[in-house]
Amino acid sequence: MRKNLCLIAFMLLSASCIMAQPRGNNRRWANTTSPQIHADNKVTFRYMAPNAKEVKLSGQFMDQPVDMVKNDMGVWEVTVGPVAPDMYPYEFVVDGVRVMDPGNADYFPNENFKGSMLEVKDIQPMAYSIQNVPHGNVDYVMYDSSSIGATGRMLVYTPPGYDANSDKKYPVFYCISGTTDTEEVYFKVGRANFILDNLIASGKAEPMIVVMPYGNPAAYFAPGTELPKIDLFSEMLMKDIIPYVDKNYRTINDRLGRGIGGFSRGGAQALRNGLMNTDRFAWICSYSSGISANDFEKNYKAFYENPDKTNKDMKLLWLGVGNSDFLYNLATDFDDVLTKHRINHIFHVSSGGHTWMNAKLYLLETFQRLFKTTNY
Amino acid sequence: MRKNLCLIAFMLLSASCIMAQPRGNNRRWANTTSPQIHADNKVTFRYMAPNAKEVKLSGQFMDQPVDMVKNDMGVWEVTVGPVAPDMYPYEFVVDGVRVMDPGNADYFPNENFKGSMLEVKDIQPMAYSIQNVPHGNVDYVMYDSSSIGATGRMLVYTPPGYDANSDKKYPVFYCISGTTDTEEVYFKVGRANFILDNLIASGKAEPMIVVMPYGNPAAYFAPGTELPKIDLFSEMLMKDIIPYVDKNYRTINDRLGRGIGGFSRGGAQALRNGLMNTDRFAWICSYSSGISANDFEKNYKAFYENPDKTNKDMKLLWLGVGNSDFLYNLATDFDDVLTKHRINHIFHVSSGGHTWMNAKLYLLETFQRLFKTTNY
């Protein structure tokens, strides 16, 4: 029977390969393994495209795309590196068109660009690695958003030991996706769940629930639909998402048990909703985003006009940005205006740009501060 | 401030678009919306590739790939259909290379081919549509597989009303992914969760937990690793997955409360583990798979030698296959040998091939039979 199962498996596998790759001579024996990570952390990428004129590799582990070279099997190949251990988005540029690596199941969950993910491991596990510690769950949740008339999507991380039958309650961190990223991005690219699993196991983070809503609710409507003239995301967050989470999870349902953060446009949404609603949120994080000084002084008077009260109320206001991020000036602008108004905050500048390598660092940093007593 | 947020959103969106598409004149105003579904269910597909020599559309809604035509903006375009309401995998074939549709966030979760998903809606919602009914959750679960020394992955559906604080227990259906499909396939392509949400809401299915483990555990090991000489999946299923689920979810922990099924190679795994362990499973479903008569008669004697006992023990043995499936003969072979040995079963032949359009129909059919008293 084993033999028969193998035969079936082979048939199915063959059918699948035929679907996956172009037909052609030689194809059957061509090595299309990609990415292949060598012991010295050099990485070989391969892409089958016998008819392409030019194939390049573009990845966030390199400054510039590099040319790939076609072998006599029609496979384009290049070896780069050594690459520093991390997780990086990359694509192939095939005659000018950016495509995923067909051999790689790990992809960047985005509505627009189609990137694959490279993970180069270190000798020691990284902060975001899957380690032999208790794992929390990540739930896909479809919730009814009656405030805008759509079914919303979010992911919800519950920490290890979130026991369905216990009475323990947990603080909640809301983490909002950035432009064109889907609700999966903190999970599949940010590894928020594994970072927290590891931090919780070593006692460095409080066990918490992390809610990862999709940040662009306009996309729930058919193209061309006239949208309600409201701030769609804020409506969903305040009227649907937070009530849903407080009803369906064992949450600490007050401002001291609730934080909000986000990357890129999600960071702007986190700042807006957090700073406008300090009665709901005592912990606010901005990853690679900011508010301009003009905007802040014009629209956030309630937040800054009584700094002593704000500083007493706010348990954490944390800003992180890369020194080559295209929003670096916006973030420093925001840092300055907060300082000018004597608002306690942490401004964390890392090297690098508007990347998820940085966002992972910010998650790692802030998860160790959230829901703890002292931060300043 | 709204204005400022819009500015940030625009900057981020622009950055993202630049990443997503090739630079070039005219690009900025080219219509790359894809897929665009018209009122008459015709569908227009578009793909920006100014340098490509030939672009085809390949989709499971068509018998053969069709040529796309390049406009003066470098966008290849074709309109097909009308397409019958359903969800279909499709790809673009760009100079012989199969790629996803960059404009479409819905993809087929596979380790190998990179297909996008087209959903054509009907006037009435389909059985798998997101409807305005209570929704269950889908959990991403990382479990420790000590039997093979790896961290395994699975998705777990809990039905609406699975209340963390109640004592109600639920039956469990194990649903195994096929060759090169990931553990997401029953969720993102099969819509098992929405099918069940809808059936439960209308009283047509028992509320149940559905466990969707990844079916190819050899992939958890680095390439070249010498694997343990055991049936890896069966080891994980029996020693790690089922105990994990019974410990962490409120399950009916006996054979009458446990079923198993799968598509393609996952169907073969479901049959093997189900028929070999009737003390654990009373409900077995094979979607587009089978066991050959020779194999069955040689290796499954305990199952067929006392048909009266087997028929009393088994609550459901259900086989579904398409009449043009490449495994159709295997499935009919299995149907015949079961009949020969007087084993009660249902053999359901649909039109079409080895597709997820069929697999969705089989899920719809079997979810209405699982964990009910009469099936024959």
PDB file of N, CA, C and O in Angstrom, chain A residues 1 5 12 16 19-20 22 47 51 95-99 101-102 104 107 112 114 138-140 164 180 184 188 264-265 268 272 295 299-300 326, chain B residues 1 5 12 16 19-20 22 47 51 95-99 101-102 104 107 112 114 138-140 164 180 184 188 264-265 268 272 295 299-300 326:
ATOM      1  N   MET A   1       0.822  -1.202   0.000  1.00  0.00           N
ATOM      2  CA  MET A   1       0.000   0.000   0.000  1.00  0.00           C
ATOM      3  C   MET A   1       0.859   1.256   0.000  1.00  0.00           C
ATOM      4  O   MET A   1       0.560   2.212  -0.669  1.00  0.00           O
ATOM      5  N   LEU A   5       0.583   4.367  -2.501  1.00  0.00           N
ATOM      6  CA  LEU A   5       0.476   5.771  -2.081  1.00  0.00           C
ATOM      7  C   LEU A   5       1.556   6.606  -2.746  1.00  0.00           C
ATOM      8  O   LEU A   5       1.330   7.729  -3.169  1.00  0.00           O
ATOM      9  N   LEU A  12       0.384  12.948  -8.578  1.00  0.00           N
ATOM     10  CA  LEU A  12      -0.139  14.271  -8.226  1.00  0.00           C
ATOM     11  C   LEU A  12       0.961  15.314  -8.296  1.00  0.00           C
ATOM     12  O   LEU A  12       0.772  16.412  -8.784  1.00  0.00           O
ATOM     13  N   SER A  16       1.219  18.589 -10.675  1.00  0.00           N
ATOM     14  CA  SER A  16       1.429  19.912 -10.111  1.00  0.00           C
ATOM     15  C   SER A  16       2.622  20.607 -10.759  1.00  0.00           C
ATOM     16  O   SER A  16       2.582  21.786 -11.060  1.00  0.00           O
ATOM     17  N   MET A  19       1.809  21.984 -14.076  1.00  0.00           N
ATOM     18  CA  MET A  19       1.088  23.248 -13.964  1.00  0.00           C
ATOM     19  C   MET A  19       2.028  24.398 -13.660  1.00  0.00           C
ATOM     20  O   MET A  19       1.777  25.521 -14.044  1.00  0.00           O
ATOM     21  N   ALA A  20       3.093  24.089 -12.915  1.00  0.00           N
ATOM     22  CA  ALA A  20       3.878  25.166 -12.340  1.00  0.00           C
ATOM     23  C   ALA A  20       4.900  25.741 -13.300  1.00  0.00           C
ATOM     24  O   ALA A  20       5.325  26.870 -13.138  1.00  0.00           O
ATOM     25  N   PRO A  22       6.838  26.019 -17.304  1.00  0.00           N
ATOM     26  CA  PRO A  22       6.588  25.909 -18.732  1.00  0.00           C
ATOM     27  C   PRO A  22       7.055  24.557 -19.252  1.00  0.00           C
ATOM     28  O   PRO A  22       8.012  23.977 -18.755  1.00  0.00           O
ATOM     29  N   TYR A  47      15.483  30.894 -11.512  1.00  0.00           N
ATOM     30  CA  TYR A  47      14.177  31.186 -12.109  1.00  0.00           C
ATOM     31  C   TYR A  47      14.142  30.642 -13.530  1.00  0.00           C
ATOM     32  O   TYR A  47      14.948  31.032 -14.386  1.00  0.00           O
ATOM     33  N   ASN A  51      12.540  31.852 -22.342  1.00  0.00           N
ATOM     34  CA  ASN A  51      12.318  32.842 -23.399  1.00  0.00           C
ATOM     35  C   ASN A  51      12.571  34.277 -22.966  1.00  0.00           C
ATOM     36  O   ASN A  51      12.438  35.194 -23.772  1.00  0.00           O
ATOM     37  N   ASP A  95      12.163  40.677 -17.720  1.00  0.00           N
ATOM     38  CA  ASP A  95      11.888  41.635 -18.801  1.00  0.00           C
ATOM     39  C   ASP A  95      11.066  42.808 -18.276  1.00  0.00           C
ATOM     40  O   ASP A  95      10.073  43.226 -18.894  1.00  0.00           O
ATOM     41  N   GLY A  96      11.442  43.285 -17.131  1.00  0.00           N
ATOM     42  CA  GLY A  96      10.805  44.467 -16.567  1.00  0.00           C
ATOM     43  C   GLY A  96       9.618  44.202 -15.663  1.00  0.00           C
ATOM     44  O   GLY A  96       9.105  45.113 -15.033  1.00  0.00           O
ATOM     45  N   VAL A  97       9.178  42.945 -15.581  1.00  0.00           N
ATOM     46  CA  VAL A  97       8.002  42.620 -14.777  1.00  0.00           C
ATOM     47  C   VAL A  97       8.427  41.926 -13.483  1.00  0.00           C
ATOM     48  O   VAL A  97       9.201  40.965 -13.508  1.00  0.00           O
ATOM     49  N   ARG A  98       7.921  42.439 -12.364  1.00  0.00           N
ATOM     50  CA  ARG A  98       8.300  41.891 -11.061  1.00  0.00           C
ATOM     51  C   ARG A  98       7.408  40.711 -10.704  1.00  0.00           C
ATOM     52  O   ARG A  98       6.191  40.841 -10.695  1.00  0.00           O
ATOM     53  N   VAL A  99       8.017  39.584 -10.397  1.00  0.00           N
ATOM     54  CA  VAL A  99       7.240  38.377 -10.078  1.00  0.00           C
ATOM     55  C   VAL A  99       7.815  37.721  -8.828  1.00  0.00           C
ATOM     56  O   VAL A  99       8.970  37.925  -8.460  1.00  0.00           O
ATOM     57  N   ASP A 101       9.048  34.434  -6.563  1.00  0.00           N
ATOM     58  CA  ASP A 101       9.862  33.247  -6.799  1.00  0.00           C
ATOM     59  C   ASP A 101       8.925  32.034  -6.761  1.00  0.00           C
ATOM     60  O   ASP A 101       8.365  31.710  -5.713  1.00  0.00           O
ATOM     61  N   PRO A 102       8.742  31.343  -7.901  1.00  0.00           N
ATOM     62  CA  PRO A 102       7.746  30.263  -7.919  1.00  0.00           C
ATOM     63  C   PRO A 102       8.075  29.129  -6.950  1.00  0.00           C
ATOM     64  O   PRO A 102       7.187  28.439  -6.477  1.00  0.00           O
ATOM     65  N   ASN A 104       9.188  29.273  -3.938  1.00  0.00           N
ATOM     66  CA  ASN A 104       9.192  29.691  -2.540  1.00  0.00           C
ATOM     67  C   ASN A 104       7.755  29.911  -2.074  1.00  0.00           C
ATOM     68  O   ASN A 104       7.028  30.719  -2.644  1.00  0.00           O
ATOM     69  N   TYR A 107       5.586  34.279   1.009  1.00  0.00           N
ATOM     70  CA  TYR A 107       5.370  35.451   0.174  1.00  0.00           C
ATOM     71  C   TYR A 107       5.021  36.642   1.069  1.00  0.00           C
ATOM     72  O   TYR A 107       4.680  36.506   2.246  1.00  0.00           O
ATOM     73  N   ASN A 112      -0.760  44.429  -3.923  1.00  0.00           N
ATOM     74  CA  ASN A 112      -0.236  45.053  -5.109  1.00  0.00           C
ATOM     75  C   ASN A 112       1.038  44.332  -5.565  1.00  0.00           C
ATOM     76  O   ASN A 112       0.999  43.506  -6.473  1.00  0.00           O
ATOM     77  N   LYS A 114       4.037  41.620  -5.644  1.00  0.00           N
ATOM     78  CA  LYS A 114       4.064  40.185  -5.394  1.00  0.00           C
ATOM     79  C   LYS A 114       5.491  39.761  -5.051  1.00  0.00           C
ATOM     80  O   LYS A 114       6.234  39.295  -5.904  1.00  0.00           O
ATOM     81  N   VAL A 138      -2.811  32.268  16.247  1.00  0.00           N
ATOM     82  CA  VAL A 138      -3.205  33.427  15.458  1.00  0.00           C
ATOM     83  C   VAL A 138      -4.555  33.099  14.821  1.00  0.00           C
ATOM     84  O   VAL A 138      -4.654  32.150  14.049  1.00  0.00           O
ATOM     85  N   ASP A 139      -5.576  33.842  15.182  1.00  0.00           N
ATOM     86  CA  ASP A 139      -6.922  33.575  14.662  1.00  0.00           C
ATOM     87  C   ASP A 139      -7.244  34.517  13.507  1.00  0.00           C
ATOM     88  O   ASP A 139      -7.009  35.714  13.597  1.00  0.00           O
ATOM     89  N   TYR A 140      -7.788  33.947  12.431  1.00  0.00           N
ATOM     90  CA  TYR A 140      -8.412  34.760  11.389  1.00  0.00           C
ATOM     91  C   TYR A 140      -9.827  35.045  11.841  1.00  0.00           C
ATOM     92  O   TYR A 140     -10.593  34.117  12.044  1.00  0.00           O
ATOM     93  N   ALA A 164      -8.836  28.602  27.423  1.00  0.00           N
ATOM     94  CA  ALA A 164     -10.239  28.902  27.158  1.00  0.00           C
ATOM     95  C   ALA A 164     -11.098  28.805  28.413  1.00  0.00           C
ATOM     96  O   ALA A 164     -12.161  29.400  28.486  1.00  0.00           O
ATOM     97  N   THR A 180      -1.564  49.009   1.283  1.00  0.00           N
ATOM     98  CA  THR A 180      -1.597  47.841   0.379  1.00  0.00           C
ATOM     99  C   THR A 180      -1.161  46.537   1.045  1.00  0.00           C
ATOM    100  O   THR A 180      -1.285  45.478   0.435  1.00  0.00           O
ATOM    101  N   GLU A 184      -2.500  40.118   6.997  1.00  0.00           N
ATOM    102  CA  GLU A 184      -1.565  39.042   7.344  1.00  0.00           C
ATOM    103  C   GLU A 184      -0.148  39.546   7.598  1.00  0.00           C
ATOM    104  O   GLU A 184       0.722  38.776   7.998  1.00  0.00           O
ATOM    105  N   LYS A 188       2.927  37.197   8.847  1.00  0.00           N
ATOM    106  CA  LYS A 188       3.791  36.485   7.912  1.00  0.00           C
ATOM    107  C   LYS A 188       5.105  37.203   7.641  1.00  0.00           C
ATOM    108  O   LYS A 188       6.084  36.571   7.280  1.00  0.00           O
ATOM    109  N   SER A 264       3.846  52.475   8.962  1.00  0.00           N
ATOM    110  CA  SER A 264       3.594  53.259   7.753  1.00  0.00           C
ATOM    111  C   SER A 264       2.212  53.922   7.847  1.00  0.00           C
ATOM    112  O   SER A 264       1.938  54.573   8.859  1.00  0.00           O
ATOM    113  N   ARG A 265       1.332  53.772   6.866  1.00  0.00           N
ATOM    114  CA  ARG A 265       0.019  54.408   6.989  1.00  0.00           C
ATOM    115  C   ARG A 265      -0.710  53.906   8.240  1.00  0.00           C
ATOM    116  O   ARG A 265      -1.451  54.636   8.901  1.00  0.00           O
ATOM    117  N   ALA A 268       0.223  56.071  11.077  1.00  0.00           N
ATOM    118  CA  ALA A 268      -0.545  57.323  11.108  1.00  0.00           C
ATOM    119  C   ALA A 268      -1.926  57.087  11.701  1.00  0.00           C
ATOM    120  O   ALA A 268      -2.431  57.894  12.491  1.00  0.00           O
ATOM    121  N   ARG A 272      -3.328  58.817  15.095  1.00  0.00           N
ATOM    122  CA  ARG A 272      -4.585  59.569  15.066  1.00  0.00           C
ATOM    123  C   ARG A 272      -5.574  59.020  16.091  1.00  0.00           C
ATOM    124  O   ARG A 272      -6.095  59.755  16.941  1.00  0.00           O
ATOM    125  N   ASP A 295       0.208  69.965  11.674  1.00  0.00           N
ATOM    126  CA  ASP A 295      -0.980  69.148  11.906  1.00  0.00           C
ATOM    127  C   ASP A 295      -1.182  68.931  13.406  1.00  0.00           C
ATOM    128  O   ASP A 295      -2.291  69.121  13.938  1.00  0.00           O
ATOM    129  N   ASN A 299      -4.443  70.295  15.389  1.00  0.00           N
ATOM    130  CA  ASN A 299      -5.538  69.339  15.614  1.00  0.00           C
ATOM    131  C   ASN A 299      -5.469  68.522  16.901  1.00  0.00           C
ATOM    132  O   ASN A 299      -6.391  67.778  17.193  1.00  0.00           O
ATOM    133  N   TYR A 300      -4.351  68.633  17.629  1.00  0.00           N
ATOM    134  CA  TYR A 300      -4.197  67.765  18.801  1.00  0.00           C
ATOM    135  C   TYR A 300      -4.048  68.570  20.094  1.00  0.00           C
ATOM    136  O   TYR A 300      -3.359  68.149  21.005  1.00  0.00           O
ATOM    137  N   PHE A 326      11.992  57.215   4.010  1.00  0.00           N
ATOM    138  CA  PHE A 326      11.507  58.414   3.307  1.00  0.00           C
ATOM    139  C   PHE A 326      10.571  59.244   4.196  1.00  0.00           C
ATOM    140  O   PHE A 326      10.246  60.371   3.871  1.00  0.00           O
TER     141      PHE A 326
ATOM    142  N   MET B   1      -5.935  67.998   9.465  1.00  0.00           N
ATOM    143  CA  MET B   1      -5.206  66.766   9.717  1.00  0.00           C
ATOM    144  C   MET B   1      -5.570  65.666   8.736  1.00  0.00           C
ATOM    145  O   MET B   1      -4.748  64.931   8.270  1.00  0.00           O
ATOM    146  N   LEU B   5      -3.106  63.357   6.559  1.00  0.00           N
ATOM    147  CA  LEU B   5      -3.148  61.895   6.493  1.00  0.00           C
ATOM    148  C   LEU B   5      -3.248  61.439   5.046  1.00  0.00           C
ATOM    149  O   LEU B   5      -2.620  60.471   4.645  1.00  0.00           O
ATOM    150  N   LEU B  12       2.792  56.965   0.575  1.00  0.00           N
ATOM    151  CA  LEU B  12       3.057  55.548   0.786  1.00  0.00           C
ATOM    152  C   LEU B  12       2.532  54.726  -0.377  1.00  0.00           C
ATOM    153  O   LEU B  12       3.168  53.795  -0.837  1.00  0.00           O
ATOM    154  N   SER B  16       4.591  52.373  -2.954  1.00  0.00           N
ATOM    155  CA  SER B  16       4.236  50.980  -3.157  1.00  0.00           C
ATOM    156  C   SER B  16       4.026  50.671  -4.633  1.00  0.00           C
ATOM    157  O   SER B  16       4.457  49.641  -5.133  1.00  0.00           O
ATOM    158  N   MET B  19       7.203  50.229  -6.411  1.00  0.00           N
ATOM    159  CA  MET B  19       7.773  48.904  -6.187  1.00  0.00           C
ATOM    160  C   MET B  19       7.090  47.852  -7.054  1.00  0.00           C
ATOM    161  O   MET B  19       7.686  46.863  -7.448  1.00  0.00           O
ATOM    162  N   ALA B  20       5.792  48.087  -7.301  1.00  0.00           N
ATOM    163  CA  ALA B  20       5.007  47.003  -7.866  1.00  0.00           C
ATOM    164  C   ALA B  20       5.125  46.889  -9.375  1.00  0.00           C
ATOM    165  O   ALA B  20       4.913  45.830  -9.925  1.00  0.00           O
ATOM    166  N   PRO B  22       6.852  48.148 -13.333  1.00  0.00           N
ATOM    167  CA  PRO B  22       8.061  48.644 -13.982  1.00  0.00           C
ATOM    168  C   PRO B  22       7.957  50.139 -14.233  1.00  0.00           C
ATOM    169  O   PRO B  22       6.874  50.665 -14.480  1.00  0.00           O
ATOM    170  N   TYR B  47      -2.477  42.926 -17.699  1.00  0.00           N
ATOM    171  CA  TYR B  47      -1.146  42.637 -17.164  1.00  0.00           C
ATOM    172  C   TYR B  47      -0.139  43.563 -17.828  1.00  0.00           C
ATOM    173  O   TYR B  47       0.018  43.556 -19.056  1.00  0.00           O
ATOM    174  N   ASN B  51       7.611  44.779 -22.305  1.00  0.00           N
ATOM    175  CA  ASN B  51       8.679  44.111 -23.050  1.00  0.00           C
ATOM    176  C   ASN B  51       8.386  42.656 -23.402  1.00  0.00           C
ATOM    177  O   ASN B  51       9.208  42.000 -24.032  1.00  0.00           O
ATOM    178  N   ASP B  95       5.647  35.004 -21.796  1.00  0.00           N
ATOM    179  CA  ASP B  95       6.752  34.380 -22.525  1.00  0.00           C
ATOM    180  C   ASP B  95       7.066  32.999 -21.926  1.00  0.00           C
ATOM    181  O   ASP B  95       8.224  32.657 -21.672  1.00  0.00           O
ATOM    182  N   GLY B  96       6.021  32.261 -21.658  1.00  0.00           N
ATOM    183  CA  GLY B  96       6.179  30.884 -21.186  1.00  0.00           C
ATOM    184  C   GLY B  96       6.252  30.728 -19.685  1.00  0.00           C
ATOM    185  O   GLY B  96       6.240  29.613 -19.174  1.00  0.00           O
ATOM    186  N   VAL B  97       6.319  31.830 -18.941  1.00  0.00           N
ATOM    187  CA  VAL B  97       6.444  31.758 -17.490  1.00  0.00           C
ATOM    188  C   VAL B  97       5.108  32.082 -16.834  1.00  0.00           C
ATOM    189  O   VAL B  97       4.495  33.104 -17.144  1.00  0.00           O
ATOM    190  N   ARG B  98       4.685  31.218 -15.925  1.00  0.00           N
ATOM    191  CA  ARG B  98       3.391  31.412 -15.265  1.00  0.00           C
ATOM    192  C   ARG B  98       3.552  32.298 -14.046  1.00  0.00           C
ATOM    193  O   ARG B  98       4.368  32.026 -13.181  1.00  0.00           O
ATOM    194  N   VAL B  99       2.763  33.359 -13.989  1.00  0.00           N
ATOM    195  CA  VAL B  99       2.861  34.295 -12.866  1.00  0.00           C
ATOM    196  C   VAL B  99       1.462  34.632 -12.349  1.00  0.00           C
ATOM    197  O   VAL B  99       0.460  34.486 -13.054  1.00  0.00           O
ATOM    198  N   ASP B 101      -1.466  37.268 -10.956  1.00  0.00           N
ATOM    199  CA  ASP B 101      -1.984  38.572 -11.353  1.00  0.00           C
ATOM    200  C   ASP B 101      -1.575  39.580 -10.274  1.00  0.00           C
ATOM    201  O   ASP B 101      -2.022  39.481  -9.131  1.00  0.00           O
ATOM    202  N   PRO B 102      -0.699  40.541 -10.619  1.00  0.00           N
ATOM    203  CA  PRO B 102      -0.190  41.440  -9.568  1.00  0.00           C
ATOM    204  C   PRO B 102      -1.279  42.267  -8.901  1.00  0.00           C
ATOM    205  O   PRO B 102      -1.145  42.647  -7.748  1.00  0.00           O
ATOM    206  N   ASN B 104      -4.205  41.409  -7.965  1.00  0.00           N
ATOM    207  CA  ASN B 104      -5.197  40.597  -7.255  1.00  0.00           C
ATOM    208  C   ASN B 104      -4.574  40.055  -5.971  1.00  0.00           C
ATOM    209  O   ASN B 104      -3.563  39.364  -6.006  1.00  0.00           O
ATOM    210  N   TYR B 107      -4.846  34.743  -3.767  1.00  0.00           N
ATOM    211  CA  TYR B 107      -3.935  33.839  -4.462  1.00  0.00           C
ATOM    212  C   TYR B 107      -4.207  32.405  -4.007  1.00  0.00           C
ATOM    213  O   TYR B 107      -4.875  32.158  -2.997  1.00  0.00           O
ATOM    214  N   ASN B 112       4.311  25.725  -4.957  1.00  0.00           N
ATOM    215  CA  ASN B 112       4.945  25.536  -6.242  1.00  0.00           C
ATOM    216  C   ASN B 112       4.345  26.514  -7.246  1.00  0.00           C
ATOM    217  O   ASN B 112       4.918  27.572  -7.496  1.00  0.00           O
ATOM    218  N   LYS B 114       2.104  29.503  -8.731  1.00  0.00           N
ATOM    219  CA  LYS B 114       1.693  30.790  -8.175  1.00  0.00           C
ATOM    220  C   LYS B 114       0.465  31.276  -8.920  1.00  0.00           C
ATOM    221  O   LYS B 114       0.551  32.060  -9.854  1.00  0.00           O
ATOM    222  N   VAL B 138     -10.946  31.072  12.249  1.00  0.00           N
ATOM    223  CA  VAL B 138      -9.940  30.148  11.736  1.00  0.00           C
ATOM    224  C   VAL B 138      -8.636  30.460  12.453  1.00  0.00           C
ATOM    225  O   VAL B 138      -8.115  31.568  12.326  1.00  0.00           O
ATOM    226  N   ASP B 139      -8.141  29.521  13.222  1.00  0.00           N
ATOM    227  CA  ASP B 139      -6.911  29.744  13.991  1.00  0.00           C
ATOM    228  C   ASP B 139      -5.707  29.167  13.250  1.00  0.00           C
ATOM    229  O   ASP B 139      -5.761  28.041  12.763  1.00  0.00           O
ATOM    230  N   TYR B 140      -4.650  29.942  13.185  1.00  0.00           N
ATOM    231  CA  TYR B 140      -3.357  29.406  12.782  1.00  0.00           C
ATOM    232  C   TYR B 140      -2.705  28.806  14.021  1.00  0.00           C
ATOM    233  O   TYR B 140      -2.451  29.518  14.996  1.00  0.00           O
ATOM    234  N   ALA B 164     -15.824  30.509  24.507  1.00  0.00           N
ATOM    235  CA  ALA B 164     -14.661  30.115  25.316  1.00  0.00           C
ATOM    236  C   ALA B 164     -15.053  29.718  26.733  1.00  0.00           C
ATOM    237  O   ALA B 164     -14.323  28.994  27.401  1.00  0.00           O
ATOM    238  N   THR B 180       1.625  19.759  -2.549  1.00  0.00           N
ATOM    239  CA  THR B 180       2.159  21.123  -2.726  1.00  0.00           C
ATOM    240  C   THR B 180       1.190  22.223  -2.267  1.00  0.00           C
ATOM    241  O   THR B 180       1.579  23.379  -2.217  1.00  0.00           O
ATOM    242  N   GLU B 184      -3.234  26.408   4.172  1.00  0.00           N
ATOM    243  CA  GLU B 184      -4.258  27.442   3.979  1.00  0.00           C
ATOM    244  C   GLU B 184      -5.305  27.080   2.929  1.00  0.00           C
ATOM    245  O   GLU B 184      -6.273  27.811   2.744  1.00  0.00           O
ATOM    246  N   LYS B 188      -8.553  29.344   2.089  1.00  0.00           N
ATOM    247  CA  LYS B 188      -8.534  30.397   1.088  1.00  0.00           C
ATOM    248  C   LYS B 188      -9.091  29.965  -0.261  1.00  0.00           C
ATOM    249  O   LYS B 188      -9.556  30.806  -1.026  1.00  0.00           O
ATOM    250  N   SER B 264      -7.177  14.973  -2.968  1.00  0.00           N
ATOM    251  CA  SER B 264      -6.009  14.551  -3.729  1.00  0.00           C
ATOM    252  C   SER B 264      -5.086  13.698  -2.835  1.00  0.00           C
ATOM    253  O   SER B 264      -5.570  12.758  -2.200  1.00  0.00           O
ATOM    254  N   ARG B 265      -3.809  14.006  -2.744  1.00  0.00           N
ATOM    255  CA  ARG B 265      -2.951  13.194  -1.874  1.00  0.00           C
ATOM    256  C   ARG B 265      -3.470  13.213  -0.437  1.00  0.00           C
ATOM    257  O   ARG B 265      -3.377  12.224   0.283  1.00  0.00           O
ATOM    258  N   ALA B 268      -5.871  10.452  -0.049  1.00  0.00           N
ATOM    259  CA  ALA B 268      -5.219   9.160   0.167  1.00  0.00           C
ATOM    260  C   ALA B 268      -4.786   9.024   1.629  1.00  0.00           C
ATOM    261  O   ALA B 268      -4.934   7.961   2.248  1.00  0.00           O
ATOM    262  N   ARG B 272      -6.151   6.209   4.224  1.00  0.00           N
ATOM    263  CA  ARG B 272      -5.214   5.328   4.916  1.00  0.00           C
ATOM    264  C   ARG B 272      -5.395   5.421   6.430  1.00  0.00           C
ATOM    265  O   ARG B 272      -5.577   4.413   7.113  1.00  0.00           O
ATOM    266  N   ASP B 295      -4.444  -2.884  -3.752  1.00  0.00           N
ATOM    267  CA  ASP B 295      -3.949  -2.333  -2.488  1.00  0.00           C
ATOM    268  C   ASP B 295      -4.957  -2.601  -1.367  1.00  0.00           C
ATOM    269  O   ASP B 295      -4.605  -3.074  -0.280  1.00  0.00           O
ATOM    270  N   ASN B 299      -4.111  -4.916   1.875  1.00  0.00           N
ATOM    271  CA  ASN B 299      -3.690  -4.229   3.101  1.00  0.00           C
ATOM    272  C   ASN B 299      -4.805  -3.816   4.058  1.00  0.00           C
ATOM    273  O   ASN B 299      -4.505  -3.332   5.148  1.00  0.00           O
ATOM    274  N   TYR B 300      -6.051  -3.979   3.622  1.00  0.00           N
ATOM    275  CA  TYR B 300      -7.143  -3.474   4.461  1.00  0.00           C
ATOM    276  C   TYR B 300      -8.097  -4.597   4.891  1.00  0.00           C
ATOM    277  O   TYR B 300      -9.283  -4.370   5.058  1.00  0.00           O
ATOM    278  N   PHE B 326      -8.166  12.999 -13.379  1.00  0.00           N
ATOM    279  CA  PHE B 326      -7.165  12.005 -13.782  1.00  0.00           C
ATOM    280  C   PHE B 326      -7.092  10.846 -12.788  1.00  0.00           C
ATOM    281  O   PHE B 326      -6.485   9.827 -13.060  1.00  0.00           O
TER     282      PHE B 326
END
